PDB file of C-alpha atoms and ligand atoms in Angstrom:
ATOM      1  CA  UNK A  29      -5.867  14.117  -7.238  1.00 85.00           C
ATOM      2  CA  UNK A  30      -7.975  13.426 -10.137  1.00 93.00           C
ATOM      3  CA  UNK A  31     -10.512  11.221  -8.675  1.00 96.00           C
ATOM      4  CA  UNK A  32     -12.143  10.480 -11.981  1.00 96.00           C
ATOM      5  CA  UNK A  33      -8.791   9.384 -13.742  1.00 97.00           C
ATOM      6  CA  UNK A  34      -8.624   7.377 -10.727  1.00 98.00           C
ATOM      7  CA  UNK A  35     -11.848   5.458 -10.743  1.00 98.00           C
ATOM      8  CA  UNK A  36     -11.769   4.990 -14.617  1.00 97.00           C
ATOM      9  CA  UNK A  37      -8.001   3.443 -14.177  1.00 98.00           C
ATOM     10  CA  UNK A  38      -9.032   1.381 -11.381  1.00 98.00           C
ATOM     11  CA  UNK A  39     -11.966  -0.268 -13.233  1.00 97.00           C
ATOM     12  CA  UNK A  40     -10.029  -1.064 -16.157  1.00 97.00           C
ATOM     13  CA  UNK A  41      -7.329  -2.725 -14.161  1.00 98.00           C
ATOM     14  CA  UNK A  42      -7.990  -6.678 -14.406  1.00 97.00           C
ATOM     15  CA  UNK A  43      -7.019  -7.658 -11.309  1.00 98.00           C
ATOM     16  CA  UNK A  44      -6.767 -11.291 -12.443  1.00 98.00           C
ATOM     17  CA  UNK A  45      -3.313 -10.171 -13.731  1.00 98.00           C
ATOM     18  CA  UNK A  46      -2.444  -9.872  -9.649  1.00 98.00           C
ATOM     19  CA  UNK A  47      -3.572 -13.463  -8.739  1.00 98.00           C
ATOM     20  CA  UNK A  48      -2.280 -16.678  -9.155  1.00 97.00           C
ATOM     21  CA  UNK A  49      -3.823 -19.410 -11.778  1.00 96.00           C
ATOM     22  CA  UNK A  50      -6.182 -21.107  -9.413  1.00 96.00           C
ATOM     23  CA  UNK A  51      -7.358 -17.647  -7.981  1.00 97.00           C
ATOM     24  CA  UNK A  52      -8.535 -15.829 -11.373  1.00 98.00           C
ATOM     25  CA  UNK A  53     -11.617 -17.447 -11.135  1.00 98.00           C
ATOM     26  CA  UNK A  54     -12.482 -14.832  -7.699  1.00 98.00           C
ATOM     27  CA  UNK A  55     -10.975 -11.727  -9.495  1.00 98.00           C
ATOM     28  CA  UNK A  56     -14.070  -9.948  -9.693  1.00 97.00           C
ATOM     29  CA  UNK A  57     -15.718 -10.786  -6.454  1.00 97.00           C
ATOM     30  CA  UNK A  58     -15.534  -7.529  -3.986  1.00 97.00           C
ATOM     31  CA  UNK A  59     -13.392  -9.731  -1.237  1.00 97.00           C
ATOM     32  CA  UNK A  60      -9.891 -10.365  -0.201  1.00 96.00           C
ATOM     33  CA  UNK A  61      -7.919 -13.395  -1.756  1.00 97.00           C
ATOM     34  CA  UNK A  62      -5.223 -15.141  -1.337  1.00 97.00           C
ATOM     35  CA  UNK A  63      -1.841 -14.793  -2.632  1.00 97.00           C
ATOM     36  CA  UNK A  64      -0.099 -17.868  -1.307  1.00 97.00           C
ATOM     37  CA  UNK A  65       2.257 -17.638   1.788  1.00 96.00           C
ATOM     38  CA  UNK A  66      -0.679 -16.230   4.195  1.00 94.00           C
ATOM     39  CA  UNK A  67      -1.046 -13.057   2.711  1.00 96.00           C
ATOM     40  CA  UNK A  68      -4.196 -11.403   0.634  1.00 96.00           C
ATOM     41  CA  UNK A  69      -4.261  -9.181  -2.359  1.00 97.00           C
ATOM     42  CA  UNK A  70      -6.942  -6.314  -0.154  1.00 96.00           C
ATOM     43  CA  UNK A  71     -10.561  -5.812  -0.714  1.00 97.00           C
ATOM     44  CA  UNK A  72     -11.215  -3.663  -4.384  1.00 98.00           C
ATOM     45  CA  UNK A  73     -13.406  -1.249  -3.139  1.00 97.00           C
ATOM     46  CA  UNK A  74     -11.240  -1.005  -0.124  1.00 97.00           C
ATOM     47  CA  UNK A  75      -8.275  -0.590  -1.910  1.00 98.00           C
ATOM     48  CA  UNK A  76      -9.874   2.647  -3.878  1.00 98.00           C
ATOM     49  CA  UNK A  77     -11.333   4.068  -0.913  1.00 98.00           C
ATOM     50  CA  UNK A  78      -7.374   3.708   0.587  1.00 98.00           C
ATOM     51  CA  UNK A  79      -6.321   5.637  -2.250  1.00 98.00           C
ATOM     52  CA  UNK A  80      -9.230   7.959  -2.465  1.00 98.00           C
ATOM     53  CA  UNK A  81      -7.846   9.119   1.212  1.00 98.00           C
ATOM     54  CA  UNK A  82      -4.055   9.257   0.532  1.00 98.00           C
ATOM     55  CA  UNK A  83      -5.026  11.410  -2.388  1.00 98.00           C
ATOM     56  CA  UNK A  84      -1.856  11.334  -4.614  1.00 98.00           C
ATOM     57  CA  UNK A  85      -0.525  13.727  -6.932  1.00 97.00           C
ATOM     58  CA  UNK A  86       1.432  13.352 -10.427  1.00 96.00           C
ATOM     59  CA  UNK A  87       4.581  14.761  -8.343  1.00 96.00           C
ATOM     60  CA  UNK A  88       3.642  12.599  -5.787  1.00 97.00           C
ATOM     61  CA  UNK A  89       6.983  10.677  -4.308  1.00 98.00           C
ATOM     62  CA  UNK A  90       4.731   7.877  -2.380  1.00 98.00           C
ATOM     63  CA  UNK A  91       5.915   4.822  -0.083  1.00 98.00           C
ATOM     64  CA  UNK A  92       4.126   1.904  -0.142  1.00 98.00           C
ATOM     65  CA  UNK A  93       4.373  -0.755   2.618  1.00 98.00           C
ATOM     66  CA  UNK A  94       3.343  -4.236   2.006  1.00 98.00           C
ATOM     67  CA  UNK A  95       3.273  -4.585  -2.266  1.00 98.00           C
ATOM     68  CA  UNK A  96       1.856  -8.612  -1.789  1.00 98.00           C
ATOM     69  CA  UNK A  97       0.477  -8.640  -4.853  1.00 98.00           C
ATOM     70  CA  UNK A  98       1.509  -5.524  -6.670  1.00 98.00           C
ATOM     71  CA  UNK A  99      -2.139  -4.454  -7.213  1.00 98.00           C
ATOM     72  CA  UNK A 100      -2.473  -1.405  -5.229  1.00 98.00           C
ATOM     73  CA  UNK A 101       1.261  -0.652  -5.852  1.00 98.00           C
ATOM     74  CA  UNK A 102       0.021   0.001 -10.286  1.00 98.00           C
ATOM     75  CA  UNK A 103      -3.025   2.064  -9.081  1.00 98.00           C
ATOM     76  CA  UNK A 104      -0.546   4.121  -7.053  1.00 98.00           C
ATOM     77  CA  UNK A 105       2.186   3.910 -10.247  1.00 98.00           C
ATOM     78  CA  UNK A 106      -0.436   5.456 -12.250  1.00 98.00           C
ATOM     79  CA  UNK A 107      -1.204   8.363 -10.002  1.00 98.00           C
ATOM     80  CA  UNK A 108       2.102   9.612  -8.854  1.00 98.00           C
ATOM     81  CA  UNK A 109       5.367  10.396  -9.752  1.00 98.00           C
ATOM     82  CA  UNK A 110       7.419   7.467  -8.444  1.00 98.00           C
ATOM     83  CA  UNK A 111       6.252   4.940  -5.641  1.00 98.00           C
ATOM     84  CA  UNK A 112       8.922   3.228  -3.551  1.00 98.00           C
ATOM     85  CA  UNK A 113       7.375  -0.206  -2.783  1.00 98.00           C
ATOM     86  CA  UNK A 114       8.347  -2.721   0.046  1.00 98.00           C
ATOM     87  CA  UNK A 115       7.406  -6.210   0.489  1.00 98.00           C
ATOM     88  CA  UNK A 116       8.982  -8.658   3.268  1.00 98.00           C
ATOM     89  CA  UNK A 117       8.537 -11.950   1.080  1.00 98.00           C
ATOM     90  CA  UNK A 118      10.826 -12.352  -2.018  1.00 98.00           C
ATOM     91  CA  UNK A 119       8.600 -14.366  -4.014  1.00 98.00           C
ATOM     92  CA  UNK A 120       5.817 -11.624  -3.799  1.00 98.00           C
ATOM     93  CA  UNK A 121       7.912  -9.006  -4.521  1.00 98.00           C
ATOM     94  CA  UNK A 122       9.386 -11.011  -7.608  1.00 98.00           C
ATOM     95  CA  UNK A 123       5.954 -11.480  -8.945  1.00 98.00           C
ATOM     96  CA  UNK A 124       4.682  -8.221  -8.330  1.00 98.00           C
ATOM     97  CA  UNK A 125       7.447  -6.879 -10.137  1.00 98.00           C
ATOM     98  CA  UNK A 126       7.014  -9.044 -13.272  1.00 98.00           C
ATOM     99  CA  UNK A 127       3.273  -7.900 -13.451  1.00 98.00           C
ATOM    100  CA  UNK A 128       4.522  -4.111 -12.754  1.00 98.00           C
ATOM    101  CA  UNK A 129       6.381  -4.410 -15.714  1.00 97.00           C
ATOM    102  CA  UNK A 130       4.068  -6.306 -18.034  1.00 97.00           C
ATOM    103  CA  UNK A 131       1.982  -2.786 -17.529  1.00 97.00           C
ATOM    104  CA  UNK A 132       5.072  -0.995 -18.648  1.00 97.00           C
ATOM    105  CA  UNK A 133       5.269   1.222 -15.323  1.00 98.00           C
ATOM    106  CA  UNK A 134       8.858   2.629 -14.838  1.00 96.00           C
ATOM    107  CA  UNK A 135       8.189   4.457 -12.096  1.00 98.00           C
ATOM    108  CA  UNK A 136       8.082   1.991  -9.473  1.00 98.00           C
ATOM    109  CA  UNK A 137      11.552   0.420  -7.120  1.00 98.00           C
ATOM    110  CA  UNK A 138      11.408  -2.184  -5.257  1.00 98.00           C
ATOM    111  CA  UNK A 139      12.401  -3.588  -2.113  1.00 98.00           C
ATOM    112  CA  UNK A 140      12.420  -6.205  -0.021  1.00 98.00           C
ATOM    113  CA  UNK A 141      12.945  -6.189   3.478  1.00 98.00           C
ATOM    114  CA  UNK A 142      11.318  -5.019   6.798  1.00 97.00           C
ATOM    115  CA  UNK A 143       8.949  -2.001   5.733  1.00 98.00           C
ATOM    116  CA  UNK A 144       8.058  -1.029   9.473  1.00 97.00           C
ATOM    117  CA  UNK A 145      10.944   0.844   9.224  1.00 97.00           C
ATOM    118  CA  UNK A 146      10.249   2.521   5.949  1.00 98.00           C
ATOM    119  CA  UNK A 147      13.142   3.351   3.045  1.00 98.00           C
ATOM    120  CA  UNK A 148      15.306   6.230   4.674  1.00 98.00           C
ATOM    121  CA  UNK A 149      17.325   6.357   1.380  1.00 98.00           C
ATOM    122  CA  UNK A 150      14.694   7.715  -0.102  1.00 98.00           C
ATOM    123  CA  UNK A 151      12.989   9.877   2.169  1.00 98.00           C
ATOM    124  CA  UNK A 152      11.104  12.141   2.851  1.00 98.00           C
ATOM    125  CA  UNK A 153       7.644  10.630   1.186  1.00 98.00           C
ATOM    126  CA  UNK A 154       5.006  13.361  -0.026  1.00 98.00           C
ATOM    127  CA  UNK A 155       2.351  10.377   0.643  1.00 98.00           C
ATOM    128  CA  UNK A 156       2.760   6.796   2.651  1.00 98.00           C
ATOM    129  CA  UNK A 157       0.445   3.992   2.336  1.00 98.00           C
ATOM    130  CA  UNK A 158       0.797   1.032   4.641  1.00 98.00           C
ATOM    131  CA  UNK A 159      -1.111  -2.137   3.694  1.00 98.00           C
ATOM    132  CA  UNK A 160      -0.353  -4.127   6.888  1.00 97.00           C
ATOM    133  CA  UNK A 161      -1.637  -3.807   9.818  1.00 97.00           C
ATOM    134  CA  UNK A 162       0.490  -2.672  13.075  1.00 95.00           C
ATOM    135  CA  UNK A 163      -0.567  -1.735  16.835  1.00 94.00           C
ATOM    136  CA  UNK A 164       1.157   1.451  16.921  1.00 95.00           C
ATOM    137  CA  UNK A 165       2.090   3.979  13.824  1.00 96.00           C
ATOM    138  CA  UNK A 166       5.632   3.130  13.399  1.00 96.00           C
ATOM    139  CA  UNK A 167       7.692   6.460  14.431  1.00 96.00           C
ATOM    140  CA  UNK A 168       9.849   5.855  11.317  1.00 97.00           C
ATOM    141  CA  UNK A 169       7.322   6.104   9.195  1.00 98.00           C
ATOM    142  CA  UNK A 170       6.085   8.920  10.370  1.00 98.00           C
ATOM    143  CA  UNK A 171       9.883  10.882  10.362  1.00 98.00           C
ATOM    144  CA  UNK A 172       9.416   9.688   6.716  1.00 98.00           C
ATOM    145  CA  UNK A 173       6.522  11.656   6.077  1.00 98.00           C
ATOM    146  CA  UNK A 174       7.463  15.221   4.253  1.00 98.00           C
ATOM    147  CA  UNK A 175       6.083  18.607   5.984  1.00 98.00           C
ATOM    148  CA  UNK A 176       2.252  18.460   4.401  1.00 98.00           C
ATOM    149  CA  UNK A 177       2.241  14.639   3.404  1.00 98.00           C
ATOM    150  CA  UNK A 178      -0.456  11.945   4.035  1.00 98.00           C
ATOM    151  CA  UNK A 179      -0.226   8.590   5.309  1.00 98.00           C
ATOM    152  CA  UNK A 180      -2.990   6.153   5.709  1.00 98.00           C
ATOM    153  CA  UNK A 181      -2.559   3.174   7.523  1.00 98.00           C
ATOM    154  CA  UNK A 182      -4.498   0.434   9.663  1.00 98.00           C
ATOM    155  CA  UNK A 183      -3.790   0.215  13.802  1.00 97.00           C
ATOM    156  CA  UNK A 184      -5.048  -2.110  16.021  1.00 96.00           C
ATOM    157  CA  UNK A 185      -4.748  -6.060  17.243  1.00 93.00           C
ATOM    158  CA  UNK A 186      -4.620  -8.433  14.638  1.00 90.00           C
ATOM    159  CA  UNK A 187      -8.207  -9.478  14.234  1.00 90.00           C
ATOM    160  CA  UNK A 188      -9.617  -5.387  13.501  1.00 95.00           C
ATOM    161  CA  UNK A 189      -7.998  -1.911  13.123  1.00 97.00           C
ATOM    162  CA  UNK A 190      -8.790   1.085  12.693  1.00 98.00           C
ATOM    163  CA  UNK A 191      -8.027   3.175   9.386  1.00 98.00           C
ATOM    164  CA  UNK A 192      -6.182   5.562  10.182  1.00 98.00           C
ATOM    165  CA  UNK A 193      -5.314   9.066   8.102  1.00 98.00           C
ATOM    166  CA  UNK A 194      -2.433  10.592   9.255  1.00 98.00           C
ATOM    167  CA  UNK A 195      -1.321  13.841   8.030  1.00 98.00           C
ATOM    168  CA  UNK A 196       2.135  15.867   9.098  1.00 98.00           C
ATOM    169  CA  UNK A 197       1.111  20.219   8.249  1.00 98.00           C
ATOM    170  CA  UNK A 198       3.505  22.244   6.710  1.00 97.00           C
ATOM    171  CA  UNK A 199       4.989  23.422  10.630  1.00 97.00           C
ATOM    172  CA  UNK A 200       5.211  19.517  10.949  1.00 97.00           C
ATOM    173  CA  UNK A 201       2.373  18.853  13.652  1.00 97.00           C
ATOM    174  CA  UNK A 202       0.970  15.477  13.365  1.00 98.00           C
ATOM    175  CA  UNK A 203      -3.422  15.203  13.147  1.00 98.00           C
ATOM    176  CA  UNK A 204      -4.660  11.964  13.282  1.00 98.00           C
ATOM    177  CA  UNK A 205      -8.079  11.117  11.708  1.00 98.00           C
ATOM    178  CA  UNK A 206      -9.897   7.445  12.442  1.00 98.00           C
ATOM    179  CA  UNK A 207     -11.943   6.409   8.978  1.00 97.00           C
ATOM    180  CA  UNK A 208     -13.600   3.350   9.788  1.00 96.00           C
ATOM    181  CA  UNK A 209     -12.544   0.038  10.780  1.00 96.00           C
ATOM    182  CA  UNK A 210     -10.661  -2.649   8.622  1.00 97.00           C
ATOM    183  CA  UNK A 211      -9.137  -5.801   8.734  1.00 95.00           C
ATOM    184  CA  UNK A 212      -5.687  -6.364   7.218  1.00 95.00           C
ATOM    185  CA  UNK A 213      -2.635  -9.018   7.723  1.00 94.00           C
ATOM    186  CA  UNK A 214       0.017  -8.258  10.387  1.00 95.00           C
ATOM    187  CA  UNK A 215       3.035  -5.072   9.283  1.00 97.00           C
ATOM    188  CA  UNK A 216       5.810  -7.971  11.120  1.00 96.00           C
ATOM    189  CA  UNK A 217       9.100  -6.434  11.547  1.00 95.00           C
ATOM    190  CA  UNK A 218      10.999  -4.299  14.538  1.00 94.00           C
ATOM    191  CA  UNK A 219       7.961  -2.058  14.321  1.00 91.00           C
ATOM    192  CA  UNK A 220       5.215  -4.292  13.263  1.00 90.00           C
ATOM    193  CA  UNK A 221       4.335  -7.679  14.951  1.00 89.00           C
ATOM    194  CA  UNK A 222       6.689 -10.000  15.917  1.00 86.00           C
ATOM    195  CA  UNK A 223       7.972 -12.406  13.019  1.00 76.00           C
TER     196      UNK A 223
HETATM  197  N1  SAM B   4      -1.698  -4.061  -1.197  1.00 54.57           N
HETATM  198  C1  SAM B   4      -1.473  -5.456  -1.476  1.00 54.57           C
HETATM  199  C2  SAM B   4      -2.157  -5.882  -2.736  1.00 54.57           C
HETATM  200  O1  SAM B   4      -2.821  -5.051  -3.367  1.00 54.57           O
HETATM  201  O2  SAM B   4      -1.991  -7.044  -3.108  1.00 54.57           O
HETATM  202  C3  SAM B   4      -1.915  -6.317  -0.342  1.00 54.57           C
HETATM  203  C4  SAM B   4      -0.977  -6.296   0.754  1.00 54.57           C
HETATM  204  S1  SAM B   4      -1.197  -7.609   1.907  1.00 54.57           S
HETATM  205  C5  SAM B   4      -2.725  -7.245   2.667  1.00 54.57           C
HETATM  206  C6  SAM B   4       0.015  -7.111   3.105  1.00 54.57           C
HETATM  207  C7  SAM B   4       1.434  -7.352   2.649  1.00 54.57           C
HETATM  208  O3  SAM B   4       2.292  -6.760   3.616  1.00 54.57           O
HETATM  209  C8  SAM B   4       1.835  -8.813   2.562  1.00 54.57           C
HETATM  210  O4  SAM B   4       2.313  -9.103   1.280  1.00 54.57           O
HETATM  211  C9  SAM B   4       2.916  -8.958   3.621  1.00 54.57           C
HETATM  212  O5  SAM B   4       3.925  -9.897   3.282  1.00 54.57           O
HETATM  213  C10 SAM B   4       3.452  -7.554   3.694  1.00 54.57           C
HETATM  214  N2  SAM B   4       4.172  -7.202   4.917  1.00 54.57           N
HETATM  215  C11 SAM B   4       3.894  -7.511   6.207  1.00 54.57           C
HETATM  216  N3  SAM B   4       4.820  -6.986   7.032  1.00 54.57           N
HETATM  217  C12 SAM B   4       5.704  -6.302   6.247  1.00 54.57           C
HETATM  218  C13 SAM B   4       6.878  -5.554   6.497  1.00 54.57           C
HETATM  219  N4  SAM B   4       7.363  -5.358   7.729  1.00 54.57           N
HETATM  220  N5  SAM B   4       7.525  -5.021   5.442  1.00 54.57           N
HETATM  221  C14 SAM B   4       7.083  -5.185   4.177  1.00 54.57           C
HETATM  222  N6  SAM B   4       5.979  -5.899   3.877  1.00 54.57           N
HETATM  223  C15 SAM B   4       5.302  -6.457   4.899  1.00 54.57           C
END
């Protein structure tokens, strides 16, 4: 991954184009915000450092789980090949999609639905990023992940996790790395959190 390209794409994304009329105002304040329906567009400088550790590549075929407000779903757009994006509320993904496309990205598909249990139809993922907290790594998620792929994800009760990079080696044994600690909304679903 070009980290460069990355950090110069990331600071010219106006992430007031992710939030909603009465949030715009907090667009460039380092913090989560809300998105309406209990859910938060993440933390900017957490959102790079997320990417920054999943490392994509231009042929990069990437999951993302939990698009909210489509903001980390474009900085992944720009540095892959194609990201397969899934969101559990339909107004979210709606709007996320709209603002995808106002960017003119074409290589993002969407989905909504229960992302704890990943996109089979697609699979396997060179690089998953979940952006949803669950207590245990989903096992789907990980049979999603292709031989040498990274997945970084947050596990751990609801009030703090721990960031977790998980990578699957080209013989397909799984290394687990702990980052630092974060706090994100609940992954619900058959392998998240109860809804
Ligand atoms: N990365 C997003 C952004 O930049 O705006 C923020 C994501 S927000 C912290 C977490 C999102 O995960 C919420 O929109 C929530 O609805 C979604 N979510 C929670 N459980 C999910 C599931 N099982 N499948 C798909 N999305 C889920």
């Amino acid at each position: 991954m070009n980290e460069q390209e990355l950090e110069a794409y990331f600071y010219s994304l106006d992430r007031s184009l992710f939030l909603d009329n009465d949030m715009k105002k907090y667009a460039a304040l380092d913090t989560p915000l809300s998105i309406g329906f209990g859910q938060t567009i993440s933390q900017p400088s957490l959102v790079l450092e997320m990417t920054k550790l999943l490392a994509p590549e231009k042929v990069s075929k990437v999951l993302e789980i939990g698009t909210g407000s489509g903001f980390q779903t474009a900085i992944l757009a720009k540095m892959s090949g194609k990201v397969f994006t899934v969101e559990r509320i339909a107004e979210l993904m709606e709007k996320a999609k709209e603002r995808l496309a106002s960017l003119n990205f074409s290589n993002v598909y969407f989905k909504v639905g229960d992302g704890s249990q990943g996109w089979q139809e697609h699979a396997p993922y060179d690089r998953i990023m979940v952006t949803a907290a669950a207590s245990v790594v989903p096992d789907e998620l990980v049979n999603q992940l292709a031989l040498g792929g990274r997945m970084v994800i947050p596990i751990g009760p609801s009030n703090l996790q721990k960031l977790q990079l998980i990578t699957k080696s080209d013989n397909g044994d799984i290394l687990t790395k702990t980052i630092g600690m974060v706090r994100f909304v609940e992954l619900k679903g058959q392998y998240g959190w109860t809804e």
